Amino acid sequence: MTRRKRIGHIFLHLFLIIGSLFMLLPFFWMLSTSLKEAREVFTFPPQWIPSKLNWSNYTKALTAMPFGRFYLNSFLVAISTTALTITTSSLAAFAFARLRFKGRETLFLVYLATLMIPFTVLLIPNFIMVRYLGWYDSYWALIFPPAFSAFATFLLRQNFRGIPVELDDAARMDGASSFRIWWQIIMPNSGPALAALAIFLFLGNWNEFLWPLVVTNSAEMRTIPVGLNSFQGQYSVKWELLMAAAVVAMLPIIIVYMFAQKWFIKGITVTGMGGR
Amino acid sequence: MSLPSQTSSRKRSSGWRPSQQNEAYLFLLPSLIGFALFVLVPIVGAFVLSFFKWNLISPAQFIGLDNYQQLLFQDAVFRKVLANTFVYAVSIVPLQLISGLIMAVALNQGIRGLELYRLIYFMPVITNIVAVAIVFQWLLNRDFGVANAWVWQLAEATGWPIAPPDWLNSSFWAKPAVIILTLWKNIGFTMVIYLAALQGVPESLYDASKVDGASGLQRFRFVTIPMVSATTFFLVVIQMIGAFQLFAEPFVMTRGGPAQASLTIVMYIYQNAFEFGRMGKATALAWILFAIIFVFTLIQTRLQRRWVHYETGD
């Protein structure tokens, strides 16, 4: 490395470190406030390190609202929706990629065309549909409507088409049914795509706010984002409790992310088209 | 000898069995039921609903184009949220792209610690928007927030007569507050996408331009920017679609206030439907939003021919 380049790299690191500090600052400020005593929260200039670690904020925040239940709901909803989306869309994608039937291209085009419609347009009719089905304020409402994704079907179809047809043909010679080909050839050969999609969907469902906000009413049905939103409505100046709740809401995903950074980035960038 | 898959799939097409037809529908069935119930019927339903006045309780009343007409020509709040949303879009999209590209270029210089930097910059992308919006409320708090503490300290140190803003309660600063949050949250996404694009730019192009005596800045302008322009186009389109549908950030941070200063189209849709009980009007508004997104995407797609450079593959 030349001398000039080395100096350049030092400046680059400086720039990136300052940037990193800005990115980490909100996390640090949240953590710091969550451990402060109430009177220490309102000091000027702000105190970066709490004088005493006040863990009781966490027990206070977590008992002020049924956060355990919110967690359970979020987890249940995110897992079920993801599993359901992957099952239905991989079955459909298999049909689109491998089976021949009348209207295949037209139907696929209809699927694709709906990708243009933003979720906002579907929000109100879906809400009415959910009420009509008697699903309002239930797990059904949280799990089923978001679980049918034309995008996931499209993504998997593209992936399935990349798997050599010779594998299917050989299996068919041996008398395998289509269902078996889907389950034992196509799915195992799509590992990376399925994993990326699963992470993308799980994260999207875990963090989803608008839909659960609209279709839930009782505290028992709230997911973490909705629960946090109502917590903020009730404790709007109890910053130490709000920050403790925010830490609890973020922590599990951040921990998993630390260990599986590559997969998260892959999941979101490869499939990023579907979300923001 | 293995045949190219193109030929083999064509070969296969001559020998398909009719039994596959029924089988295929079986595979499609679960997806189709959900798709019909939660996508197709709602699309048609939304279209029909936008011509009605309905509060879910009393019977729906057909009012023709009144919802649209009212929104487009009479509703002052609609004009306000439209303007707000445009301000968000035209500030978020360029800021996002420029800062993301700068960070990606910085990370692409073969420096050490790339993984760690990427871990940090991408972390906000995976966080929960409601939680971070509450954190930013606190960061931007007028009296005890970190941001304003710095402004005070700067004012003290320099003697400049600057007073920090009351971010969330000022009709001017509420929008910048929301913009700061979205930037912080999404810069890692833009950066990672750009980083992937930069890694695909052949080193030989940079070498050739060095031989021709191009400076670092010229190489950025005449090699990097054109070579990532396809990515830029992709990002412009998806960021724009996202910015037009901004909801959770202002909803949690400012509740759209003060006095609708930070209210967005999607928030206004939410308010109409779930606070004012105007289902038809809210749906009409959603279609107007769709039309706006559609037109802007179309314009971008047309314009891209002028500035997007695609690999010709020579």
XYZ file of C-alpha atoms in Angstrom:
590
model
C 0.000 0.000 0.000
C 1.368 3.390 -0.906
C 1.755 6.091 1.705
C -0.911 8.175 0.048
C -3.355 5.317 0.041
C -2.691 4.596 3.707
C -3.468 8.194 4.659
C -6.595 7.984 2.545
C -7.684 4.902 4.439
C -7.180 6.601 7.783
C -9.535 9.393 6.717
C -11.963 6.838 5.371
C -12.022 5.012 8.687
C -12.499 8.280 10.507
C -15.470 9.094 8.283
C -16.978 5.628 8.682
C -16.486 5.619 12.443
C -18.224 8.976 12.838
C -21.038 7.635 10.678
C -21.213 4.491 12.795
C -21.487 6.559 15.949
C -24.467 8.357 14.479
C -26.058 5.039 13.586
C -25.460 3.625 17.059
C -26.363 6.745 18.991
C -30.136 6.112 19.097
C -29.546 2.570 20.357
C -27.183 3.797 23.034
C -29.456 6.647 24.095
C -32.371 4.217 24.320
C -30.388 1.764 26.435
C -28.996 4.495 28.659
C -32.388 6.087 29.303
C -33.969 2.702 29.968
C -31.649 2.253 32.937
C -31.996 5.693 34.473
C -33.961 6.719 37.477
C -36.994 8.852 36.673
C -35.456 12.088 37.982
C -32.218 11.448 36.112
C -34.061 11.285 32.810
C -34.847 14.984 32.894
C -31.410 16.480 33.320
C -29.649 19.021 31.228
C -27.185 18.485 29.654
C -28.174 14.855 29.095
C -26.276 12.303 31.068
C -24.878 9.559 28.854
C -24.191 7.001 31.532
C -26.773 6.439 34.272
C -25.267 6.978 37.704
C -26.841 3.732 38.873
C -28.240 0.908 36.756
C -31.901 0.933 37.472
C -33.177 -2.416 36.190
C -36.548 -2.000 37.841
C -37.656 0.090 34.829
C -37.817 -3.151 32.914
C -40.046 -4.921 35.397
C -42.221 -1.814 35.630
C -42.574 -1.505 31.860
C -43.161 -5.186 31.312
C -45.856 -5.438 33.947
C -47.603 -2.207 32.961
C -48.891 -4.002 29.881
C -49.114 -7.658 28.881
C -45.852 -7.593 26.942
C -45.473 -11.342 27.310
C -48.695 -11.760 25.446
C -47.617 -9.244 22.770
C -44.453 -11.283 22.279
C -46.344 -14.521 22.013
C -48.753 -12.960 19.499
C -45.981 -11.484 17.372
C -44.093 -14.736 17.367
C -47.113 -16.874 16.597
C -48.317 -14.541 13.856
C -44.927 -14.079 12.229
C -44.136 -17.817 12.233
C -47.565 -18.927 11.002
C -47.833 -16.270 8.318
C -44.352 -17.034 7.040
C -44.940 -20.790 6.992
C -48.316 -20.374 5.311
C -46.952 -17.972 2.696
C -44.078 -20.282 1.842
C -46.335 -23.336 1.610
C -49.032 -21.803 -0.572
C -46.686 -19.830 -2.795
C -44.239 -22.677 -3.339
C -47.077 -25.004 -4.339
C -48.426 -22.398 -6.740
C -44.951 -21.569 -8.016
C -44.374 -25.248 -8.716
C -47.517 -25.369 -10.825
C -46.491 -22.225 -12.694
C -42.935 -23.424 -13.251
C -43.397 -27.112 -13.937
C -46.950 -28.177 -14.732
C -48.906 -27.482 -17.864
C -52.478 -26.376 -17.604
C -54.939 -24.218 -19.434
C -54.657 -20.535 -18.635
C -51.247 -20.809 -17.058
C -49.747 -17.723 -18.645
C -52.883 -15.632 -18.137
C -53.188 -16.551 -14.490
C -49.535 -15.831 -13.932
C -49.968 -12.431 -15.525
C -52.888 -11.713 -13.205
C -50.655 -12.570 -10.249
C -47.950 -10.279 -11.574
C -50.349 -7.432 -12.287
C -51.545 -7.362 -8.689
C -47.989 -6.606 -7.583
C -48.580 -3.084 -8.843
C -51.446 -2.493 -6.425
C -50.097 -1.011 -3.198
C -51.224 -2.586 0.052
C -52.910 0.675 0.978
C -55.601 0.057 -1.651
C -56.322 -3.396 -0.239
C -56.316 -2.270 3.378
C -59.930 -1.157 3.718
C -61.628 -3.889 1.664
C -59.526 -6.449 3.529
C -60.637 -4.969 6.813
C -64.253 -5.232 5.688
C -63.639 -8.790 4.488
C -62.182 -9.742 7.850
C -65.192 -8.298 9.666
C -67.517 -10.073 7.272
C -65.775 -13.385 7.971
C -66.104 -12.740 11.703
C -62.341 -12.659 12.112
C -61.997 -9.151 13.539
C -59.691 -9.090 16.576
C -58.571 -12.692 16.129
C -55.481 -14.618 15.068
C -57.206 -15.490 11.807
C -57.238 -11.836 10.839
C -53.600 -11.412 11.778
C -52.387 -14.543 10.002
C -54.453 -15.266 6.894
C -54.848 -12.080 4.843
C -51.119 -11.261 4.746
C -50.196 -14.857 3.897
C -51.008 -14.837 0.191
C -48.214 -13.223 -1.643
C -48.055 -12.905 -5.396
C -44.548 -11.638 -4.873
C -43.362 -14.796 -3.103
C -44.993 -16.909 -5.820
C -43.212 -14.920 -8.493
C -39.854 -15.127 -6.728
C -40.078 -18.883 -6.188
C -41.279 -19.540 -9.710
C -38.188 -17.797 -11.077
C -36.054 -19.881 -8.772
C -37.768 -23.172 -9.577
C -37.270 -22.596 -13.282
C -33.544 -22.557 -12.669
C -33.593 -26.153 -11.431
C -32.822 -28.599 -14.288
C -35.974 -30.253 -15.635
C -33.966 -33.445 -16.107
C -34.239 -34.015 -12.365
C -38.059 -34.026 -12.594
C -38.016 -36.242 -15.644
C -35.772 -38.792 -13.984
C -38.007 -38.878 -10.920
C -41.122 -39.244 -13.065
C -39.514 -42.219 -14.837
C -39.179 -43.766 -11.411
C -42.875 -43.173 -10.820
C -42.709 -40.173 -8.501
C -45.854 -38.072 -8.209
C -45.817 -34.316 -8.762
C -46.261 -33.806 -5.076
C -43.167 -35.866 -4.382
C -41.189 -33.963 -6.991
C -42.176 -30.704 -5.336
C -41.274 -31.950 -1.888
C -38.181 -34.040 -2.625
C -36.598 -32.337 -5.609
C -37.752 -28.762 -6.034
C -37.901 -27.667 -2.399
C -34.569 -29.183 -1.288
C -32.897 -27.622 -4.321
C -34.153 -24.145 -3.447
C -32.645 -23.882 0.017
C -30.980 -20.467 -0.279
C -33.969 -18.839 -1.997
C -36.392 -20.270 0.559
C -34.198 -19.163 3.452
C -33.870 -15.634 2.086
C -37.609 -15.452 1.497
C -38.379 -16.838 4.943
C -36.208 -14.233 6.662
C -37.704 -11.471 4.571
C -41.249 -12.590 5.345
C -40.625 -13.240 9.023
C -39.055 -9.844 9.531
C -41.799 -8.131 7.563
C -44.527 -9.851 9.576
C -42.747 -9.332 12.883
C -42.397 -5.610 12.256
C -45.737 -5.055 10.510
C -47.694 -2.251 12.105
C -50.596 -0.987 10.011
C -52.487 -4.255 9.479
C -52.433 -5.483 13.104
C -53.282 -1.953 14.203
C -56.387 -2.015 12.056
C -57.688 -5.529 12.791
C -57.057 -5.815 16.523
C -58.912 -4.183 19.334
C -58.378 -6.005 22.608
C -55.021 -5.903 24.404
C -54.765 -9.704 24.208
C -54.589 -9.641 20.434
C -51.950 -6.939 20.025
C -48.587 -7.651 18.480
C -45.443 -5.939 19.769
C -45.575 -2.861 17.489
C -49.251 -2.259 18.231
C -48.741 -2.876 21.939
C -45.822 -0.492 21.978
C -47.889 2.132 20.206
C -50.640 1.955 22.813
C -48.043 1.895 25.600
C -46.673 5.134 24.220
C -50.166 6.587 24.209
C -50.540 5.889 27.916
C -47.069 6.595 29.256
C -46.034 9.389 26.944
C -43.671 11.126 29.348
C -42.333 8.094 31.197
C -39.312 7.966 28.954
C -37.370 5.476 31.040
C -40.255 2.992 30.799
C -40.854 3.670 27.104
C -37.176 3.099 26.358
C -37.152 -0.108 28.393
C -40.125 -1.341 26.375
C -38.403 -0.332 23.125
C -35.285 -2.267 24.128
C -37.353 -5.335 24.885
C -39.158 -4.996 21.544
C -35.941 -4.740 19.534
C -33.550 -6.992 21.389
C -34.370 -10.501 20.146
C -34.171 -9.544 16.471
C -30.941 -7.617 17.011
C -29.348 -10.577 18.777
C -30.309 -12.971 15.995
C -29.097 -10.403 13.472
C -25.670 -10.220 15.135
C -25.150 -13.896 14.474
C -26.811 -14.168 11.098
C -25.971 -10.798 9.537
C -25.282 -12.272 6.094
C -28.632 -14.006 5.925
C -30.540 -10.940 7.012
C -28.843 -8.795 4.409
C -29.384 -11.434 1.776
C -33.003 -11.918 2.762
C -33.766 -8.229 2.543
C -31.714 -7.305 -0.510
C -32.504 -10.328 -2.667
C -36.182 -10.066 -1.942
C -36.146 -6.343 -1.173
C -38.316 -5.517 -4.124
C -41.373 -6.689 -2.236
C -41.026 -4.325 0.661
C -39.431 -1.077 1.470
C -24.074 -34.610 -23.967
C -26.465 -32.409 -22.040
C -28.998 -30.355 -23.885
C -29.518 -26.703 -23.026
C -32.546 -26.436 -20.772
C -34.372 -24.274 -23.334
C -34.512 -27.195 -25.767
C -35.382 -29.757 -23.172
C -38.332 -27.794 -21.870
C -39.626 -27.346 -25.391
C -39.222 -31.070 -25.951
C -41.174 -31.724 -22.793
C -44.058 -29.573 -23.949
C -44.976 -31.984 -26.721
C -45.609 -34.834 -24.329
C -47.681 -33.439 -21.510
C -50.441 -35.504 -20.064
C -53.972 -34.170 -19.540
C -53.929 -35.496 -15.984
C -51.438 -32.744 -15.203
C -54.212 -30.254 -15.700
C -56.168 -31.300 -12.643
C -53.029 -31.791 -10.659
C -51.927 -28.266 -11.440
C -55.174 -26.807 -10.155
C -54.732 -28.778 -6.953
C -51.312 -27.220 -6.445
C -52.725 -23.796 -7.141
C -55.825 -24.153 -5.007
C -54.546 -22.986 -1.589
C -52.864 -19.973 -3.128
C -55.832 -19.190 -5.363
C -58.368 -19.244 -2.537
C -56.332 -16.795 -0.481
C -55.467 -14.734 -3.504
C -59.120 -14.454 -4.486
C -60.298 -13.619 -0.964
C -57.595 -11.180 0.030
C -56.386 -9.706 -3.247
C -58.810 -10.044 -6.172
C -62.117 -9.541 -4.360
C -60.664 -6.615 -2.368
C -59.444 -4.953 -5.566
C -62.908 -5.133 -7.070
C -64.426 -4.255 -3.700
C -62.201 -1.211 -3.356
C -63.228 -0.042 -6.792
C -66.931 -0.382 -6.025
C -66.618 1.014 -2.511
C -65.020 4.212 -3.756
C -68.369 5.209 -5.270
C -70.238 4.780 -2.006
C -70.709 6.590 1.226
C -70.507 4.056 4.020
C -69.680 4.143 7.726
C -70.068 0.348 8.215
C -73.204 0.898 10.319
C -75.922 2.529 8.249
C -76.564 1.132 4.760
C -74.096 2.113 2.065
C -75.250 4.906 -0.182
C -74.237 5.202 -3.844
C -72.874 8.677 -4.544
C -71.135 8.228 -7.888
C -67.926 10.178 -8.242
C -68.608 12.415 -5.250
C -65.780 10.990 -3.137
C -63.254 11.708 -5.864
C -64.712 15.048 -6.703
C -64.733 16.134 -3.091
C -61.171 15.033 -2.520
C -59.777 16.596 -5.657
C -61.620 19.890 -5.606
C -62.915 20.647 -2.124
C -60.880 18.953 0.543
C -58.256 21.332 1.935
C -56.752 18.632 4.138
C -56.239 16.433 1.093
C -54.259 19.203 -0.583
C -52.225 19.558 2.561
C -51.397 15.849 2.877
C -50.627 15.689 -0.824
C -48.144 18.537 -0.462
C -46.655 16.959 2.665
C -46.243 13.621 0.957
C -44.508 15.253 -2.003
C -42.140 17.068 0.341
C -41.315 13.736 1.964
C -40.772 12.009 -1.366
C -38.598 14.679 -2.969
C -36.404 14.966 0.110
C -36.190 11.348 1.212
C -35.435 9.809 -2.190
C -32.410 11.948 -3.177
C -31.005 12.151 0.346
C -31.316 8.410 0.680
C -29.617 7.725 -2.644
C -26.776 10.192 -2.190
C -25.912 9.164 1.343
C -26.272 5.466 0.536
C -23.995 5.767 -2.468
C -21.369 7.732 -0.544
C -21.310 5.144 2.229
C -21.135 2.295 -0.289
C -18.233 3.899 -2.175
C -16.422 4.483 1.115
C -16.882 0.849 2.071
C -15.802 -0.373 -1.348
C -12.221 0.953 -1.116
C -10.872 -2.361 0.122
C -10.718 -1.172 3.714
C -10.580 -3.453 6.719
C -13.589 -3.974 8.933
C -16.123 -3.933 6.106
C -18.255 -6.570 7.814
C -18.405 -4.647 11.070
C -19.310 -1.367 9.381
C -21.978 -3.086 7.354
C -23.359 -4.736 10.496
C -23.711 -1.334 12.128
C -25.126 0.591 9.180
C -27.639 -2.109 8.338
C -28.855 -2.615 11.913
C -31.603 0.064 11.820
C -33.120 -1.639 8.757
C -34.158 -4.675 10.780
C -35.490 -2.779 13.780
C -39.109 -2.209 14.586
C -40.363 1.100 13.247
C -42.648 1.826 16.195
C -39.839 1.278 18.688
C -37.352 3.469 16.815
C -39.946 6.183 16.241
C -40.431 6.387 20.010
C -36.658 6.524 20.488
C -36.421 9.391 17.994
C -39.211 11.223 19.761
C -37.021 11.165 22.809
C -33.826 12.040 20.909
C -35.574 15.063 19.447
C -37.311 16.096 22.652
C -37.228 19.875 22.968
C -35.834 20.180 26.474
C -34.036 16.956 27.234
C -33.218 15.413 23.849
C -29.668 14.821 22.695
C -30.059 16.718 19.429
C -31.104 19.942 21.110
C -28.523 19.575 23.843
C -25.888 19.710 21.120
C -27.436 22.778 19.569
C -27.434 24.517 22.973
C -23.843 23.556 23.556
C -22.884 24.807 20.113
C -24.687 28.076 20.795
C -22.883 28.435 24.110
C -19.478 27.599 22.708
C -19.696 29.908 19.725
C -21.926 32.627 21.067
C -24.205 32.334 18.037
C -27.794 33.282 18.723
C -29.292 29.913 17.793
C -32.158 28.338 19.634
C -32.904 24.673 19.027
C -36.271 23.843 17.472
C -39.146 22.104 19.163
C -38.942 19.410 16.500
C -42.164 17.512 17.005
C -44.397 20.459 17.840
C -43.270 22.870 15.181
C -45.111 22.931 11.898
C -41.819 23.535 10.124
C -39.567 21.031 11.925
C -41.978 18.084 12.204
C -41.299 17.025 8.611
C -37.503 17.193 8.909
C -37.823 15.109 12.085
C -39.691 12.398 10.175
C -37.181 12.633 7.314
C -34.236 12.205 9.699
C -35.802 9.071 11.125
C -36.465 7.511 7.695
C -32.936 8.302 6.569
C -31.394 6.769 9.654
C -33.597 3.715 9.314
C -33.088 3.038 5.603
C -29.622 4.240 4.661
C -28.219 0.761 5.354
C -30.568 -0.737 2.798
C -29.552 1.681 0.038
C -25.906 1.239 0.983
C -26.006 -2.543 0.800
C -27.731 -2.517 -2.593
C -25.209 -0.017 -3.955
C -22.340 -2.006 -2.483
C -23.460 -5.084 -4.414
C -23.648 -2.985 -7.601
C -20.206 -1.474 -7.035
C -18.678 -4.882 -6.608
C -19.900 -5.704 -10.091
C -18.073 -2.786 -11.724
C -15.031 -4.241 -13.513
C -11.699 -3.065 -12.099
C -10.400 -2.689 -15.652
C -12.628 0.350 -16.216
C -10.992 2.155 -13.300
C -7.533 1.102 -14.480
C -8.231 2.363 -17.981
C -9.462 5.715 -16.717
C -6.385 6.003 -14.486
C -4.199 5.481 -17.528
C -6.112 8.282 -19.214
C -5.269 10.498 -16.255
C -8.727 10.789 -14.682
C -8.811 12.077 -11.120
C -10.653 10.259 -8.329
C -13.599 12.596 -8.656
C -13.725 12.149 -12.424
C -13.612 8.386 -12.033
C -16.583 8.643 -9.658
C -18.463 10.863 -12.090
C -17.686 9.073 -15.326
C -17.218 5.456 -14.281
C -18.984 4.772 -10.996
C -22.198 6.738 -11.512
C -22.975 5.399 -15.002
C -22.044 1.875 -13.992
C -24.480 1.825 -11.074
C -27.230 3.753 -12.856
C -29.414 0.659 -13.288
C -29.291 0.193 -9.517
C -30.040 3.875 -9.017
C -33.116 3.504 -11.166
C -34.313 0.489 -9.179
C -33.728 2.348 -5.920
C -35.447 5.530 -7.119
C -38.552 3.555 -7.995
C -38.831 1.536 -4.790
C -37.855 4.412 -2.501
C -40.410 6.623 -4.176
C -43.143 4.020 -3.773
C -42.126 3.702 -0.123
C -42.019 7.453 0.477
C -45.469 7.955 -1.022
C -46.789 5.385 1.453
C -45.129 6.738 4.572
C -47.263 5.877 7.585
C -45.749 4.495 10.780
C -42.981 7.100 11.130
C -45.235 10.178 11.330
C -48.056 8.196 12.945
C -45.963 7.312 15.976
C -43.669 10.316 16.093
C -45.982 13.261 15.523
C -49.482 11.767 15.058
C -49.450 13.828 11.880
C -49.297 17.092 13.748
C -48.986 19.810 14.661
C -52.133 20.797 12.749
C -51.573 18.228 9.971
C -48.096 19.580 9.259
C -46.628 16.091 9.018
C -49.738 14.178 7.976
C -49.282 11.845 4.980
C -51.715 10.426 2.427
C -51.738 6.981 4.034
C -52.325 8.489 7.477
C -55.230 10.451 6.043
C -56.614 7.246 4.552
C -56.328 5.627 7.973
C -58.032 8.566 9.664
C -60.904 8.653 7.202
C -61.557 4.946 7.431
C -60.946 4.192 11.082
C -61.494 7.465 12.867
C -64.131 9.266 10.788
C -65.878 6.137 9.474
C -65.691 7.229 5.854
C -64.913 3.961 4.128
C -65.779 5.143 0.636
C -63.787 8.324 0.830
C -60.791 6.479 2.271
C -60.899 3.979 -0.582
C -61.188 6.711 -3.199
C -58.157 8.297 -1.613
C -56.287 4.997 -1.829
C -57.018 4.843 -5.558
C -55.783 8.385 -6.022
C -52.589 7.355 -4.236
C -52.316 4.365 -6.545
C -52.721 6.625 -9.571
C -49.995 8.955 -8.293
C -47.586 6.072 -7.684
C -48.440 4.582 -11.061
C -47.859 7.814 -12.957
C -44.587 8.541 -11.191
C -43.318 5.031 -11.810
C -44.275 5.361 -15.453
C -42.463 8.687 -15.737
C -39.374 7.177 -14.161
C -39.493 4.242 -16.519
C -39.704 6.585 -19.493
C -36.965 8.865 -18.233
C -34.598 6.018 -17.443
C -33.818 5.526 -21.134
C -32.008 8.837 -21.062
C -29.821 8.228 -18.057
C -29.600 4.562 -17.244
C -26.607 2.843 -18.717
C -27.072 -0.857 -19.348
C -24.179 -3.190 -19.968
C -24.048 -3.854 -23.708
C -22.026 -6.994 -23.179
C -19.317 -6.548 -25.778
